[in-house]
């Protein structure tokens, strides 16, 4: 085992440090966020900082950094108060990654990166046509994190668009079947292979496999 | 495509709803959090609600719910102001899942679930001996989320214990090589297989594969 402490952290070059700490908490969800500005200009951006915040009401949190290419997404969410989250599968992950490039504000990443803007009555913001699991959200709140000048955007899910036959009887969504990928660090993409689902944990009994 | 809207959400049975919305934002990190109370009683609990909050300083966020089995972890973090985060690999994921059982406060999940408490001078809280990537944190702040009565615990990483040969020259930690798993929903565990790392995205050029 190698031990790396705060003295070592200080010596790390800026990008090394960002890559290192972005890997440490494990694999992450990676999604495309679709937005539109008040003049109808669409935007699409890849995010690996989404997290589940609650099921009732259904809430998603999203860490955003100021002064980065993510600013168009943030500006649009605050102006229009709606956005979409779209899962990424292996057949278009390179297009998805390309949305991180610093395109001018008057250009849509849908066009530049070869992805299809798709609309549904639930939301003004565009969905990604290629995505097999996607949902529309209302912007609820922006929570500042003063510690490092980031903030957390909280959205409430209002409609889910999902390919057929992905939802099990108990509500479980089969993301492996949907082809959804996961990521690590800032730029590494992975496919998944199921190990097992385990039964609800109780003292005195070991967890059993469930289908 | 199936459309599921807020009217449908209302009709969902409580556990169906939790399972459904916990799957929607994609694959998640899954880790064991090690804590100790002021009297030396250790606690270990599985969490899938961790997220990267920043690299400088290195910050991790963690969504916690009141009135659940997670309360021992939360109480210990606040009392002792230290905790550890330990990645899970396939060889001990069933033991890790079992830590979610509702054990009494005076019992340690390390003993009940067959995992090894390991100590390092950087932190009072125990690490998981079986884990190949783990780190110690100082508790920094608890941010209430009034919307749904959850809160976000923010911790700052102060020491990383990592198996040899996992860190690339650019700072990337090879979690696939570490055997780290990912999860979906509340109880589904997955191994990963690398698709690719992609180069930094720039307009006018397509992302290239990097080793």
XYZ file of C-alpha atoms in Angstrom:
422
model
C 0.000 0.000 0.000
C 1.129 3.474 -0.912
C 0.238 6.353 1.442
C -0.408 9.776 -0.085
C -1.004 12.625 2.358
C -1.791 16.338 2.317
C 1.897 17.235 1.858
C 1.905 15.152 -1.335
C -1.385 16.733 -2.477
C 0.284 20.173 -2.355
C 3.049 19.038 -4.710
C 0.660 17.695 -7.355
C 0.513 19.549 -10.683
C -2.963 21.032 -11.259
C -4.242 18.599 -13.915
C -2.645 15.571 -12.223
C -4.455 16.563 -9.049
C -7.820 17.003 -10.784
C -7.480 13.625 -12.524
C -6.403 11.882 -9.320
C -9.183 13.184 -7.062
C -11.839 12.754 -9.730
C -11.097 8.993 -9.709
C -11.089 8.401 -5.972
C -14.734 8.030 -5.063
C -15.362 5.270 -7.605
C -17.310 4.952 -10.844
C -19.758 7.725 -11.630
C -22.878 8.271 -13.637
C -22.333 10.161 -16.870
C -25.178 11.945 -18.623
C -25.937 14.599 -21.201
C -27.817 17.660 -20.001
C -30.025 19.333 -22.593
C -31.051 22.987 -22.230
C -32.441 25.836 -24.299
C -32.052 29.583 -23.834
C -34.980 32.058 -23.931
C -34.248 32.735 -27.641
C -34.454 29.094 -28.653
C -30.725 28.296 -28.859
C -30.137 24.720 -27.641
C -27.157 23.478 -25.626
C -25.937 20.007 -24.719
C -23.209 19.172 -22.182
C -21.763 16.045 -20.601
C -21.793 15.854 -16.778
C -20.414 13.255 -14.382
C -21.472 15.096 -11.234
C -25.147 14.080 -10.954
C -26.475 12.348 -7.885
C -29.762 10.947 -6.586
C -31.133 13.230 -3.875
C -34.491 11.636 -3.155
C -37.386 9.611 -4.560
C -40.378 11.449 -3.080
C -40.372 14.042 -4.560
C -37.966 12.685 -7.205
C -34.927 14.969 -6.926
C -31.539 15.052 -8.651
C -28.513 17.083 -7.558
C -25.864 18.346 -9.934
C -22.521 19.940 -8.994
C -21.646 22.901 -11.206
C -18.486 24.959 -11.363
C -18.494 28.610 -12.333
C -16.197 29.905 -15.104
C -16.118 26.681 -17.084
C -17.735 25.521 -20.294
C -20.611 24.331 -18.143
C -21.759 27.941 -17.768
C -24.105 27.818 -20.787
C -25.943 24.913 -19.186
C -26.191 26.727 -15.861
C -27.349 29.996 -17.438
C -30.028 28.205 -19.449
C -31.294 26.180 -16.482
C -31.686 29.330 -14.408
C -33.273 31.346 -17.237
C -35.739 28.739 -18.537
C -36.140 26.680 -15.333
C -36.222 23.385 -17.197
C -33.625 20.862 -18.356
C -33.296 17.262 -19.507
C -30.970 14.466 -18.367
C -30.107 11.801 -20.936
C -28.220 8.558 -20.339
C -25.286 7.723 -22.603
C -24.686 4.360 -24.286
C -21.613 2.984 -26.013
C -22.880 3.709 -29.541
C -22.645 7.498 -29.025
C -20.229 8.060 -26.122
C -17.625 9.761 -28.359
C -20.255 12.248 -29.547
C -21.231 12.769 -25.913
C -17.610 13.404 -24.853
C -17.208 15.940 -27.654
C -19.934 18.165 -26.107
C -17.313 19.144 -23.490
C -15.439 21.184 -26.121
C -15.625 24.938 -25.661
C -18.052 25.859 -28.447
C -19.307 29.444 -28.865
C -22.622 30.290 -27.266
C -24.473 30.665 -30.576
C -23.621 27.125 -31.699
C -25.552 24.038 -30.645
C -23.596 20.980 -29.510
C -26.401 18.872 -31.018
C -25.281 19.994 -34.486
C -21.552 20.099 -33.810
C -21.411 16.677 -32.137
C -23.873 14.788 -34.346
C -26.662 14.158 -31.854
C -30.412 14.563 -32.418
C -32.478 17.174 -30.561
C -35.872 15.651 -29.753
C -38.810 17.404 -28.129
C -41.623 16.267 -25.873
C -44.571 18.263 -24.539
C -43.333 17.825 -20.947
C -40.436 20.243 -21.390
C -39.117 23.124 -23.524
C -35.552 21.819 -23.281
C -34.425 19.243 -25.849
C -33.866 15.543 -25.176
C -31.204 13.462 -26.920
C -32.909 11.288 -29.540
C -30.215 8.582 -29.301
C -30.672 8.174 -25.528
C -32.736 5.210 -24.279
C -33.386 6.510 -20.741
C -34.007 10.252 -20.296
C -36.065 12.587 -18.179
C -37.285 16.157 -17.899
C -36.770 18.260 -14.780
C -37.930 21.531 -13.308
C -35.189 23.657 -11.773
C -35.964 23.978 -8.050
C -33.007 25.510 -6.264
C -29.328 26.463 -6.505
C -27.385 25.799 -3.291
C -24.047 27.607 -3.070
C -21.075 25.650 -1.686
C -18.987 28.502 -0.319
C -16.041 26.210 0.483
C -14.899 25.964 -3.136
C -17.161 28.322 -5.054
C -19.175 25.539 -6.680
C -22.910 25.093 -6.347
C -25.465 22.338 -6.369
C -28.382 22.612 -8.779
C -31.452 20.730 -7.585
C -34.004 19.554 -10.137
C -37.290 17.713 -9.762
C -38.096 14.981 -12.284
C -41.440 15.550 -14.015
C -41.441 13.075 -16.908
C -39.419 9.997 -17.842
C -38.978 8.765 -21.426
C -37.721 5.214 -21.437
C -37.257 2.456 -24.022
C -39.720 -0.420 -23.654
C -39.031 -3.467 -21.492
C -36.397 -1.869 -19.259
C -38.498 -1.614 -16.067
C -38.778 -4.721 -13.866
C -41.862 -5.584 -11.812
C -40.289 -4.095 -8.687
C -39.434 -0.771 -10.343
C -35.789 -1.590 -11.113
C -34.549 -0.047 -14.367
C -32.181 -2.376 -16.231
C -29.457 0.063 -17.286
C -27.153 -2.727 -18.493
C -29.847 -3.749 -20.994
C -30.213 -0.085 -21.986
C -26.485 -0.053 -22.794
C -25.842 2.761 -20.307
C -22.143 3.318 -19.605
C -20.300 4.543 -16.531
C -17.167 6.673 -16.178
C -14.162 7.268 -13.983
C -12.037 10.362 -13.573
C -12.505 12.960 -16.287
C -12.282 10.953 -19.495
C -12.517 7.155 -18.966
C -15.629 5.287 -20.108
C -16.688 1.751 -19.134
C -19.336 -0.809 -20.028
C -20.808 -2.834 -17.169
C -21.473 -6.522 -16.529
C -23.918 -7.557 -13.828
C -22.546 -9.393 -10.795
C -25.862 -9.734 -8.931
C -28.776 -8.056 -7.281
C -28.875 -8.810 -3.551
C -31.881 -9.051 -1.256
C -32.654 -6.404 1.394
C -30.030 -6.766 4.151
C -31.199 -8.050 7.539
C -29.187 -8.994 10.636
C -28.770 -12.774 11.156
C -29.276 -13.699 7.477
C -26.832 -13.303 4.592
C -28.055 -11.463 1.491
C -29.531 -13.716 -1.187
C -29.283 -13.309 -4.950
C -32.379 -11.891 -6.629
C -32.973 -12.038 -10.354
C -40.634 4.728 -25.873
C -42.759 4.692 -22.784
C -43.665 8.020 -21.158
C -44.059 8.121 -17.376
C -45.236 11.395 -15.890
C -45.977 12.937 -12.488
C -49.483 11.417 -12.452
C -47.890 7.978 -12.790
C -45.310 8.811 -10.100
C -48.155 9.429 -7.630
C -49.576 5.964 -8.220
C -46.284 4.157 -7.578
C -46.056 1.992 -4.465
C -43.401 3.361 -2.051
C -40.670 0.760 -2.615
C -41.314 0.556 -6.392
C -40.889 4.317 -6.511
C -37.627 4.279 -4.496
C -36.186 1.518 -6.687
C -37.251 3.259 -9.900
C -35.871 6.715 -9.117
C -32.674 5.318 -7.620
C -31.873 3.773 -11.036
C -32.589 6.776 -13.222
C -29.431 8.865 -13.048
C -27.171 5.997 -14.084
C -24.492 3.872 -12.436
C -23.214 5.098 -9.088
C -20.156 4.786 -6.923
C -20.585 2.430 -3.995
C -18.318 2.643 -0.964
C -18.038 1.613 2.660
C -17.860 4.416 5.217
C -15.908 3.609 8.376
C -16.509 5.573 11.579
C -15.859 5.301 15.314
C -17.791 6.819 18.216
C -16.162 8.725 21.118
C -16.171 5.497 23.184
C -14.280 3.461 20.572
C -17.231 1.562 19.038
C -16.658 1.160 15.290
C -19.311 1.306 12.579
C -19.269 0.423 8.879
C -21.985 1.250 6.343
C -22.447 0.995 2.582
C -23.306 4.221 0.713
C -24.115 4.867 -2.943
C -24.665 8.597 -2.528
C -21.085 9.913 -2.609
C -20.000 12.488 -5.141
C -16.872 14.403 -6.110
C -17.236 18.025 -5.033
C -13.804 19.416 -5.882
C -10.094 18.645 -6.266
C -8.528 21.705 -4.614
C -9.178 21.319 -1.727
C -10.134 17.654 -2.292
C -13.779 17.484 -1.225
C -16.376 14.708 -1.208
C -20.124 15.144 -0.727
C -22.384 12.515 0.774
C -26.207 12.565 0.870
C -27.592 11.332 4.201
C -31.151 10.676 5.260
C -32.308 11.097 8.838
C -34.234 8.290 10.584
C -32.548 5.437 8.749
C -29.848 2.924 9.605
C -27.367 5.464 8.338
C -27.806 7.465 11.545
C -24.912 5.734 13.360
C -22.561 6.837 10.596
C -23.884 10.395 10.709
C -23.733 10.608 14.521
C -20.157 9.324 14.557
C -18.995 11.673 11.795
C -20.389 14.665 13.652
C -19.056 13.545 17.069
C -15.530 12.503 16.029
C -15.166 14.709 12.911
C -13.350 12.025 10.939
C -14.366 9.168 8.663
C -12.963 6.843 6.012
C -14.220 5.965 2.527
C -13.308 2.529 1.192
C -13.866 1.217 -2.333
C -15.573 -2.151 -2.761
C -14.371 -4.977 -5.026
C -16.131 -8.120 -6.203
C -14.411 -10.411 -3.647
C -16.225 -8.772 -0.702
C -19.307 -7.031 -2.145
C -21.732 -9.381 -0.323
C -20.092 -8.534 3.008
C -20.320 -4.856 2.042
C -24.042 -5.140 1.195
C -24.702 -6.847 4.533
C -23.529 -3.707 6.427
C -26.883 -2.154 5.422
C -28.698 -4.440 7.893
C -30.106 -2.688 10.938
C -27.615 -3.838 13.603
C -27.801 -2.500 17.176
C -25.599 0.465 18.009
C -23.264 -1.531 20.303
C -22.363 -4.029 17.563
C -19.704 -3.413 14.907
C -20.521 -4.252 11.290
C -16.841 -5.158 10.856
C -17.403 -8.196 13.119
C -20.930 -9.026 11.953
C -20.127 -8.807 8.253
C -16.665 -10.378 8.247
C -14.563 -7.376 7.273
C -11.255 -6.261 8.813
C -10.894 -2.968 10.710
C -7.510 -1.473 9.899
C -6.002 1.669 11.397
C -3.623 4.296 10.124
C -2.110 7.266 11.965
C -3.927 9.721 9.657
C -7.343 9.026 11.203
C -9.090 7.664 14.309
C -11.813 6.027 12.192
C -11.158 2.514 10.860
C -10.388 1.626 7.250
C -11.502 -1.613 5.575
C -8.477 -3.932 5.344
C -9.873 -5.680 2.233
C -10.246 -2.414 0.292
C -7.576 -1.535 -2.273
C -8.394 2.188 -2.607
C -9.412 4.064 0.560
C -9.024 7.478 2.104
C -9.399 9.410 5.341
C -11.459 12.586 5.601
C -12.078 15.410 8.029
C -15.718 16.373 8.466
C -16.077 19.964 7.252
C -19.751 20.866 7.020
C -23.326 19.542 7.040
C -25.600 21.316 4.525
C -29.305 20.815 5.143
C -31.538 20.191 2.109
C -34.830 21.517 3.418
C -36.748 20.274 0.352
C -36.767 16.649 1.492
C -35.189 16.689 4.954
C -31.923 15.120 3.789
C -28.532 16.718 4.184
C -25.173 16.766 2.487
C -22.099 15.927 4.537
C -18.942 17.508 3.143
C -15.582 15.916 3.938
C -12.037 16.906 2.995
C -9.622 14.137 2.003
C -6.452 14.166 4.101
C -4.763 10.838 3.305
C -5.125 8.201 0.567
C -4.128 4.539 1.022
C -3.868 2.843 -2.334
C -2.560 -0.480 -3.654
C 0.668 -0.171 -5.653
C 0.701 0.386 -9.426
C -2.820 1.816 -9.706
C -1.863 5.454 -10.413
C -0.948 6.396 -13.997
C 1.603 9.061 -14.884
C -1.157 11.625 -15.425
C -2.806 10.994 -12.034
C -5.515 8.642 -13.303
C -6.393 5.894 -10.820
C -7.110 2.578 -12.559
C -10.216 1.439 -10.677
C -10.860 -1.430 -13.092
C -7.442 -2.879 -12.169
C -8.307 -2.336 -8.486
C -11.427 -4.468 -9.038
C -13.712 -1.644 -7.905
C -17.379 -2.294 -8.670
C -20.269 0.037 -9.475
C -23.961 -0.170 -8.578
C -27.404 0.744 -9.812
C -30.602 1.310 -7.886
C -30.524 0.058 -4.306
C -29.135 -3.464 -4.654
C -27.585 -4.216 -8.076
C -23.808 -4.595 -8.394
C -21.730 -4.554 -11.586
C -18.161 -5.152 -12.709
C -16.776 -2.811 -15.374
C -14.913 -3.237 -18.648
C -13.016 -0.326 -20.157
C -14.275 1.114 -23.427
C -11.675 3.890 -23.749
C -10.144 7.008 -22.342
C -10.715 9.976 -24.628
C -8.535 13.038 -25.148
C -9.534 16.496 -23.890
C -12.411 17.706 -26.086
C -11.722 20.635 -28.436
C -13.913 22.178 -31.143
C -12.959 21.170 -34.716
C -11.216 17.908 -33.723
C -12.816 14.625 -32.708
C -11.662 13.084 -29.418
C -8.811 10.598 -29.756
C -8.247 7.419 -27.777
C -5.637 7.678 -25.059
C -4.049 4.686 -23.373
